Coordinates of C-alpha atoms in Angstrom, one line a residue:
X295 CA -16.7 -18.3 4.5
X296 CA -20.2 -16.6 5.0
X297 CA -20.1 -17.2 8.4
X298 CA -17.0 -15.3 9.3
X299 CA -18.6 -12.5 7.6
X300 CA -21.9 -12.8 8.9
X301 CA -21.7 -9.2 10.1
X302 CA -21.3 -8.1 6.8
X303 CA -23.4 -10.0 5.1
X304 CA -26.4 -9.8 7.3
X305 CA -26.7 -6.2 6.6
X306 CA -25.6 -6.8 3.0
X307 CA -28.6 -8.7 2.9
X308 CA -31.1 -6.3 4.7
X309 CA -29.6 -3.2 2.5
X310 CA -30.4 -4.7 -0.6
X311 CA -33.8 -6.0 0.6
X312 CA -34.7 -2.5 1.6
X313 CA -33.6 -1.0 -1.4
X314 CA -35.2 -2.2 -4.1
X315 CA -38.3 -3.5 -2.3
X316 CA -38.4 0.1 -0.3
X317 CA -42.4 -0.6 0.6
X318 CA -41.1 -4.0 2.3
X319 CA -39.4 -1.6 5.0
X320 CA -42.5 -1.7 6.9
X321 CA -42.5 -4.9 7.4
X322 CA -40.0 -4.6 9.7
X323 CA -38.8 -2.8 13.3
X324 CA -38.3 0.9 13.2
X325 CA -35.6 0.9 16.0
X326 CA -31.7 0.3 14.9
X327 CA -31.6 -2.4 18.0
X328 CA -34.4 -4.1 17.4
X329 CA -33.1 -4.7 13.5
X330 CA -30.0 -5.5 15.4
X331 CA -31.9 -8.7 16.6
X332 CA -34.1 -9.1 13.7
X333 CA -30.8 -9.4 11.6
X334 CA -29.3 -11.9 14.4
X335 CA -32.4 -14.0 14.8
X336 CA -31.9 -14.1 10.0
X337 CA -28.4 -15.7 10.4
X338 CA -29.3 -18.1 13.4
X339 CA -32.2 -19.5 11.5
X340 CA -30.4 -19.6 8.4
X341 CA -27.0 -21.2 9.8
X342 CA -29.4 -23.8 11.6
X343 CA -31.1 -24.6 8.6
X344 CA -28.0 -25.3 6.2
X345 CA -26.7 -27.4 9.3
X346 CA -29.5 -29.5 9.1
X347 CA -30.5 -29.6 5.4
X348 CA -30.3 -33.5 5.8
X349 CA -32.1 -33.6 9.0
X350 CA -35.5 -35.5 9.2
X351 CA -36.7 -32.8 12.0
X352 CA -36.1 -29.8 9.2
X353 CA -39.4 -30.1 7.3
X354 CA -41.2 -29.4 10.4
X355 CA -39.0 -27.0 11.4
X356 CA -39.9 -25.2 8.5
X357 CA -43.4 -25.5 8.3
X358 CA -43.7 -23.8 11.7
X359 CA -41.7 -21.4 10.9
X360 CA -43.7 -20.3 7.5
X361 CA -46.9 -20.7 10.1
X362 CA -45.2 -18.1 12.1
X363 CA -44.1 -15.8 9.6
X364 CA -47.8 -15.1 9.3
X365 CA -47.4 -13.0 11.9
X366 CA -45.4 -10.6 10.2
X367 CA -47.6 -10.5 7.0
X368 CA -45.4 -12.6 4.6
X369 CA -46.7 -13.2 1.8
X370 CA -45.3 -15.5 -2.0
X371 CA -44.1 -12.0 -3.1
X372 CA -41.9 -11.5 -0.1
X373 CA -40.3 -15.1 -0.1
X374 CA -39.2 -13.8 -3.6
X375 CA -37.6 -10.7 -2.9
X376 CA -35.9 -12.0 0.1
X377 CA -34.5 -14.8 -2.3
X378 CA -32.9 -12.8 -4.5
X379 CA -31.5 -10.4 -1.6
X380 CA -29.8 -13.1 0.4
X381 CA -28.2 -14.6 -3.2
X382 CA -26.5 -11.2 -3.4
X383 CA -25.2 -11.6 -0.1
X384 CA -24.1 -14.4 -0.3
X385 CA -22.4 -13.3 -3.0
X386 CA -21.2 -10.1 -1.9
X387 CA -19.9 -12.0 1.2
X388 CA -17.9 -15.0 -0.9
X389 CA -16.6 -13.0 -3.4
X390 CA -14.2 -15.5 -6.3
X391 CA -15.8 -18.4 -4.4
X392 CA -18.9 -17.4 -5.9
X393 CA -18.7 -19.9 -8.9
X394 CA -21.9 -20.6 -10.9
X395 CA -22.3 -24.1 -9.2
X396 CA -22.5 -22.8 -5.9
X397 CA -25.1 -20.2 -7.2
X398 CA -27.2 -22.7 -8.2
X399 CA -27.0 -25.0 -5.3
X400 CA -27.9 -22.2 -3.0
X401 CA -30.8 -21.3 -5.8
X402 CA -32.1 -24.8 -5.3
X403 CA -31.3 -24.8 -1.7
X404 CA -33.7 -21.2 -0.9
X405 CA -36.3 -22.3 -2.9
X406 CA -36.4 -25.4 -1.3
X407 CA -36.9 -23.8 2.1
X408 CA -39.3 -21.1 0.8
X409 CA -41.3 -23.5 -0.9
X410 CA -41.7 -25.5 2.6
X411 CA -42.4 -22.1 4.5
X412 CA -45.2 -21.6 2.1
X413 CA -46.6 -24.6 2.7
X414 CA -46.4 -24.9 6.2
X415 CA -48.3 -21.2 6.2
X416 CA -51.0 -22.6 4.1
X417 CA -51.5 -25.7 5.6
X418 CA -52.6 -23.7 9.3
X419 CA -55.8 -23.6 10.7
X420 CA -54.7 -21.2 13.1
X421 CA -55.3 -17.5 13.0
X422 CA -51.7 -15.8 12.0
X423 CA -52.0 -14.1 15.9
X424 CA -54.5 -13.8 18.9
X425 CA -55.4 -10.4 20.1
X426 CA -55.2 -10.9 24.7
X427 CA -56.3 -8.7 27.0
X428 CA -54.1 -8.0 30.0
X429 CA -56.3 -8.6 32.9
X430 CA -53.7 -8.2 35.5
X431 CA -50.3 -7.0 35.8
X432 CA -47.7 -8.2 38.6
X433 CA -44.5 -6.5 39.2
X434 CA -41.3 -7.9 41.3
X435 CA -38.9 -5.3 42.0
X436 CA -38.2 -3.6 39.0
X437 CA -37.3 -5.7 36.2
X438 CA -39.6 -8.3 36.6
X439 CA -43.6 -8.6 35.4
X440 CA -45.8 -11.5 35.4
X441 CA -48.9 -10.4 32.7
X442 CA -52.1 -12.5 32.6
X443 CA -53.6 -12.3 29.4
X444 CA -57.2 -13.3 28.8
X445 CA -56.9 -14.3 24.3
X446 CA -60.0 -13.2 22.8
X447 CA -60.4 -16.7 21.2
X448 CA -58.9 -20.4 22.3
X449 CA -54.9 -20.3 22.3
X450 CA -53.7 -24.0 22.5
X451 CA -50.9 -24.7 24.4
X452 CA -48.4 -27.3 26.6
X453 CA -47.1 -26.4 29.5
X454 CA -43.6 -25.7 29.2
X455 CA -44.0 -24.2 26.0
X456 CA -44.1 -20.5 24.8
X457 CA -45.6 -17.8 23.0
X458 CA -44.4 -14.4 20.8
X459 CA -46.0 -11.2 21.9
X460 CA -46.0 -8.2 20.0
X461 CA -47.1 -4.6 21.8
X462 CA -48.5 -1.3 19.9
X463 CA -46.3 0.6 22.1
X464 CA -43.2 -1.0 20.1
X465 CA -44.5 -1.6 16.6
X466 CA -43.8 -4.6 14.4
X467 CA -41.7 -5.9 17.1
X468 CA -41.7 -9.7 17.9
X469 CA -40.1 -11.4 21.4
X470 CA -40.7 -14.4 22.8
X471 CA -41.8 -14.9 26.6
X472 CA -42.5 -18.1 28.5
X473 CA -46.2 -19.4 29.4
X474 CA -46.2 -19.7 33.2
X475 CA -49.1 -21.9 33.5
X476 CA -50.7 -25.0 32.2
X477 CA -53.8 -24.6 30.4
X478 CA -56.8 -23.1 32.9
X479 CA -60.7 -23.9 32.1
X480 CA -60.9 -19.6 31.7
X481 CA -58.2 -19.9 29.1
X482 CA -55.7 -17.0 30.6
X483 CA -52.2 -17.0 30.5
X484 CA -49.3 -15.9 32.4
X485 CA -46.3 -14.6 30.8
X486 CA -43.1 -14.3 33.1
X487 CA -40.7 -10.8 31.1
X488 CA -37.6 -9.9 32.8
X489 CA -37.3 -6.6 31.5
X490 CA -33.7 -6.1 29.2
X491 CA -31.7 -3.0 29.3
X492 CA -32.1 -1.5 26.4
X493 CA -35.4 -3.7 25.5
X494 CA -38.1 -1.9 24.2
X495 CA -40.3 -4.4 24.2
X496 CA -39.6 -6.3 27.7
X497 CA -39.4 -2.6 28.8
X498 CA -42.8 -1.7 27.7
X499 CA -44.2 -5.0 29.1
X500 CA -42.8 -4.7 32.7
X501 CA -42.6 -1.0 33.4
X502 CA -46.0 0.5 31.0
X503 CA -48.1 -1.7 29.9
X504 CA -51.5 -2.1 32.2
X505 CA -54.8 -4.1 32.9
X506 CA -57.4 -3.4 29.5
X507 CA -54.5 -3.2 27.4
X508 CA -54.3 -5.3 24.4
X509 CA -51.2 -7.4 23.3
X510 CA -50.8 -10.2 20.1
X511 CA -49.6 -13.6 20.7
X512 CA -48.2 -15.8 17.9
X513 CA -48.7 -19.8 17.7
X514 CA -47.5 -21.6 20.8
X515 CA -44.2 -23.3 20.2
X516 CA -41.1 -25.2 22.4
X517 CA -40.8 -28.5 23.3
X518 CA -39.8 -28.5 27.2
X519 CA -43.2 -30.7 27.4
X520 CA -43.3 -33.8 29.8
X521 CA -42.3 -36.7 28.3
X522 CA -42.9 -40.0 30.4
X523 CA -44.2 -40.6 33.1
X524 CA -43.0 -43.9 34.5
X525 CA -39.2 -42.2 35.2
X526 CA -38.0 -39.8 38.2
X527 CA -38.0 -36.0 37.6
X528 CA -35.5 -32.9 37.9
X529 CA -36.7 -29.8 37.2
X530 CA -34.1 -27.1 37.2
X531 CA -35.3 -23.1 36.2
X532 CA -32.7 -20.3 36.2
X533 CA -34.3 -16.3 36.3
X534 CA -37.4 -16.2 34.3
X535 CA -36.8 -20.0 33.0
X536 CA -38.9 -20.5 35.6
X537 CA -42.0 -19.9 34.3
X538 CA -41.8 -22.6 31.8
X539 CA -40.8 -24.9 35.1
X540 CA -43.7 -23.8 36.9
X541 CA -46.1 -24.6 34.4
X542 CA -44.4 -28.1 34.0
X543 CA -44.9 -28.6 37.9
X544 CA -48.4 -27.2 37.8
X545 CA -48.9 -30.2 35.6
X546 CA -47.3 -32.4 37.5
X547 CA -49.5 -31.4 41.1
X548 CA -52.6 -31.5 39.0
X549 CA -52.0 -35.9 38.9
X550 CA -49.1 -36.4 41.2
X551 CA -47.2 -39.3 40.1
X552 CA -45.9 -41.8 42.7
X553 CA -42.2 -41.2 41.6
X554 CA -39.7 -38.5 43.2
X555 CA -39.9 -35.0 41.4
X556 CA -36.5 -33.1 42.3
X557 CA -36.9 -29.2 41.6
X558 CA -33.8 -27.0 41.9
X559 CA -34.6 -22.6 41.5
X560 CA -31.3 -20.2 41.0
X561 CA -31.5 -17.0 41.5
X562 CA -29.7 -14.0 41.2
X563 CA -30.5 -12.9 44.9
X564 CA -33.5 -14.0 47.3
X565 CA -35.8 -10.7 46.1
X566 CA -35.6 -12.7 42.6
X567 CA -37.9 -16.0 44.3
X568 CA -41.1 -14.0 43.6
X569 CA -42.9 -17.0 43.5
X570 CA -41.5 -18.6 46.6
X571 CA -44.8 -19.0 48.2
X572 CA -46.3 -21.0 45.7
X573 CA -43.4 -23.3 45.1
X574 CA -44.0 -24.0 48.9
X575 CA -47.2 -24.7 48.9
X576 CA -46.3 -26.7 46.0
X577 CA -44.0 -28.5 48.5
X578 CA -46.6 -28.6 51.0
X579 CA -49.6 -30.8 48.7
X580 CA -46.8 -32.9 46.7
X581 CA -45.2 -35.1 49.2
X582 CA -42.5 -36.6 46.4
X583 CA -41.4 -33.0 45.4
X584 CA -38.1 -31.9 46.9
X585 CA -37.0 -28.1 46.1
X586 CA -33.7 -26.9 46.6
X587 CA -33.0 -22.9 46.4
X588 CA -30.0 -21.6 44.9
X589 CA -28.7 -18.0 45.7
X590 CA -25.5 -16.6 45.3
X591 CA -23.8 -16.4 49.1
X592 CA -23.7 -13.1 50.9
X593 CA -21.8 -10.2 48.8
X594 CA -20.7 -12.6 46.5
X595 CA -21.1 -12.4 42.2
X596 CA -24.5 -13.5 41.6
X597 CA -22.8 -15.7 38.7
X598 CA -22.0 -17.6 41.9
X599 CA -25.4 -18.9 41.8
X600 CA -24.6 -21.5 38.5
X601 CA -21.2 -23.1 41.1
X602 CA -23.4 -23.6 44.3
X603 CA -26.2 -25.6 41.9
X604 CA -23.4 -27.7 40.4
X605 CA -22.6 -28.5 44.0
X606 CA -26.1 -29.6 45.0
X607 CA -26.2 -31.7 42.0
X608 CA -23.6 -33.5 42.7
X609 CA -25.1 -33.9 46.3
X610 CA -28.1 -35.5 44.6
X611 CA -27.1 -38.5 42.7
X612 CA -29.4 -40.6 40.4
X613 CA -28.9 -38.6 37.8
X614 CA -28.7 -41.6 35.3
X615 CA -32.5 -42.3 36.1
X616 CA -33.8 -38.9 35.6
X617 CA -35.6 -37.1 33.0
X618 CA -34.2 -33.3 33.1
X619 CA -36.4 -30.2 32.7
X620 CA -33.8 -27.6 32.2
X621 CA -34.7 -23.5 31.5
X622 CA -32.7 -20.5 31.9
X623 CA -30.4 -18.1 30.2
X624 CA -28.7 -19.9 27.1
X625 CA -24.9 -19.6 28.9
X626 CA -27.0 -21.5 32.1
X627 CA -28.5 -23.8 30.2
X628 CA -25.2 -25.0 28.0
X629 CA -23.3 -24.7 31.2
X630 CA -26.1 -26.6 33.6
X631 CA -26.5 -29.2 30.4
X632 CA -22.4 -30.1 31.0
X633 CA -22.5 -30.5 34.5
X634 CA -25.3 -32.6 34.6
X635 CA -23.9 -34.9 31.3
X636 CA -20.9 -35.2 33.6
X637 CA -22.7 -36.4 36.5
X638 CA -24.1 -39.5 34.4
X639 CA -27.3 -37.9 32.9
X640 CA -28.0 -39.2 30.2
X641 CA -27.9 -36.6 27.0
X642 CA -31.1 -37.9 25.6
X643 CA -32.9 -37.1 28.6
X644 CA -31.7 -33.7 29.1
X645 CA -34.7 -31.3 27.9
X646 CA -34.5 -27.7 27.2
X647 CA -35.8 -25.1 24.6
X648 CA -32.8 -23.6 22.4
X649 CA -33.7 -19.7 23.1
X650 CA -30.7 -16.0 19.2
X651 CA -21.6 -2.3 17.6
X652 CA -25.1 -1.6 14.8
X653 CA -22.0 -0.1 12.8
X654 CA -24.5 1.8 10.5
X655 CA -22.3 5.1 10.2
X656 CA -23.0 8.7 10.2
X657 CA -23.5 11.2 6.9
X658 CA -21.9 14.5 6.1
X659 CA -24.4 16.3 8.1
X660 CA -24.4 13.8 11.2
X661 CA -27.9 12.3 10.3
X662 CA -27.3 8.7 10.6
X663 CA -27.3 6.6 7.2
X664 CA -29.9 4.0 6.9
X665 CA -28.9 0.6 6.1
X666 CA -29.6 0.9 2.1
X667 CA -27.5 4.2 2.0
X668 CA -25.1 2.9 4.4
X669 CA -24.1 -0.2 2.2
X670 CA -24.9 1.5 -0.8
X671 CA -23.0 4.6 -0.5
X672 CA -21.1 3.8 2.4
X673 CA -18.3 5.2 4.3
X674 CA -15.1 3.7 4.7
X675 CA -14.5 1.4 6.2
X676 CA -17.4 -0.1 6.6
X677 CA -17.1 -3.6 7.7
X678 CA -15.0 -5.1 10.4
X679 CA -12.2 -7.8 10.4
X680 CA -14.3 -10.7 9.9
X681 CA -11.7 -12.4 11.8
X682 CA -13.2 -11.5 14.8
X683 CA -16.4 -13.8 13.8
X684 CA -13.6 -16.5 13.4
X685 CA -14.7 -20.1 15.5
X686 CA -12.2 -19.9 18.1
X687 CA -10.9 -23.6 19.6
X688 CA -10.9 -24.1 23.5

């Protein structure tokens, strides 16, 4: 029932947070889209935690997401307030379904997931971020920046996995970005941004931001890590999913293993392989890597790009032996992840990361409401058909 009112409910939530814990506000992005995403990123997290309240993974999962709530200065009070914000939401958004026992599971259910969060922020030994230094700043075409960051203290990391960056040029704003690298004896970094339109951050990173300028990075985190290495390989990297890919293969032509290593690269257009020459000399040094480029043909879509790898894969064969690296937009990953399962890889051997209209209204005077005076003197109407967030079949 939430769920097809997540819209409302979301903001329900935030308006209620904001107004009677006002000095909370600060916590928070100052920009209407980037509390577009925060309150997107809320009800992912909080739909994949109630869908896995039985899961064995969900302790963990929760302990490293209290450690990286540090980041945004939460603290035992603020676990608090949000708990008695998202109640009201909940139920706001339920309305006569609202009955006392389902009040109290959902009591017991939040405190059982704040009470993990805490714990999972005490028990780190990590700082809450790393200051880096950006010692050099790469930039492909226009929408694309690789950054090498220098931390001003040991960041520990896989390769494959990936880091949050924060910039002072968009305050109290959070993304995550891809570490392009496995781990070098100088301890720098490379993060891969496709810039966003309409992303302040990814914009700031790609188009502003400079050598001597200092960024924060929060925990490492992912799990595109190499698993085995007794079984054939397939790397496959869509866009900037590549960096995550390269990093992986960096590792790999650091101890070559004596088993073929497949690696496929999609791109939009052929401008888009900005790191073409390393993957060939890559090629070059690894005898048992094969690479295959994918590019949309001449004047065609550049969604082209997903069909003519689904035909190369079904060139290849073997699939039932290999271990899959997959990164890339989330539509390219699900749709990559189908194709390959219908090939006859197998699903437990198919790794990838899961990477989550502001309707806030206008006043008398044309100043636009905030989302406490929105919600709580609101115009009408000031939801949308919650059919819309139905689950459609098909």
């Amino acid at each position: 029932m939430v769920e097809r009112r997540a819209e409302h409910a979301v903001k329900y939530f935030y308006s209620h947070l904001f107004w009677h814990n006002p000095a909370i506000r600060a916590l928070f992005p100052t920009s209407a889209e980037d509390m577009q995403r925060q309150r997107d990123r809320l009800f992912a997290s909080l739909t994949h935690v109630i869908a896995h309240l039985e899961h064995e993974g969900l302790a963990s999962y929760l302990h490293d997401l209290g450690r990286d709530h540090r980041k945004f200065l939460a603290g035992p009070e603020h676990y608090a307030a949000v708990g008695a914000s998202l109640l009201a939401a909940l139920a706001e958004a339920s309305g006569s379904a609202w009955t006392p026992e389902v009040e109290k599971a959902w009591s017991e259910a939040y405190q059982a997931i704040a009470d993990a969060m805490t714990a999972g922020a005490a028990a780190s030994q990590d700082p809450p971020w790393w200051d880096a230094e950006i010692v050099r700043h790469l930039r492909y075409g226009q929408d694309i920046g690789v950054l090498t960051l220098r931390p001003h203290a040991p960041f520990p990391y896989l390769p494959g996995q990936y880091t949050s960056v924060s910039s002072e040029r968009v305050p109290r704003t959070w993304r995550t970005y891809s570490i392009g690298n496995a781990p070098r004896p100088d301890g720098t970094l490379d993060l891969h941004v496709s810039r966003i339109e309409r992303g302040r951050l990814s914009t700031a990173l790609v188009r502003e931001a400079g050598p001597g300028e200092v960024l924060r990075i929060g925990a490492a985190g992912g799990a595109l890590t190499l698993r085995r290495d007794d079984r054939p390989v397939s790397l496959i990297a869509a866009g900037t999913g590549w960096a995550p890919i390269r990093a992986l293969l960096e590792q790999l032509a650091a101890h070559p293993p004596d088993l073929d290593v497949r690696l496929f690269v999609v791109a939009r257009d052929a401008a888009h392989l900005y790191d073409r020459p390393l993957i060939e000399e890559y090629a070059a040094a690894f005898r048992r890597l094969a690479v295959t480029y994918i590019t949309p043909a001449p004047g065609q879509h550049r969604n082209e790009a997903t069909a003519r790898l689904a035909t190369a894969m079904g060139n290849r064969g073997l699939w039932p032996d290999q271990d899959v690296y997959l990164s890339g937009p989330p539509a390219f990953v699900g749709e990559t992840a189908h194709v390959l399962q219908e090939l006859g890889a197998r699903p437990a051997r198919i790794f990838h990361d899961s990477v989550p209209a502001d309707g806030t209204g206008h006043g008398p005077d044309g100043r636009p409401l905030g989302f406490g005076e929105w919600f709580l003197h609101r115009p009408d109407p000031h939801w949308l058909n919650p059919s819309g967030r139905a689950p459609r079949n098909g």
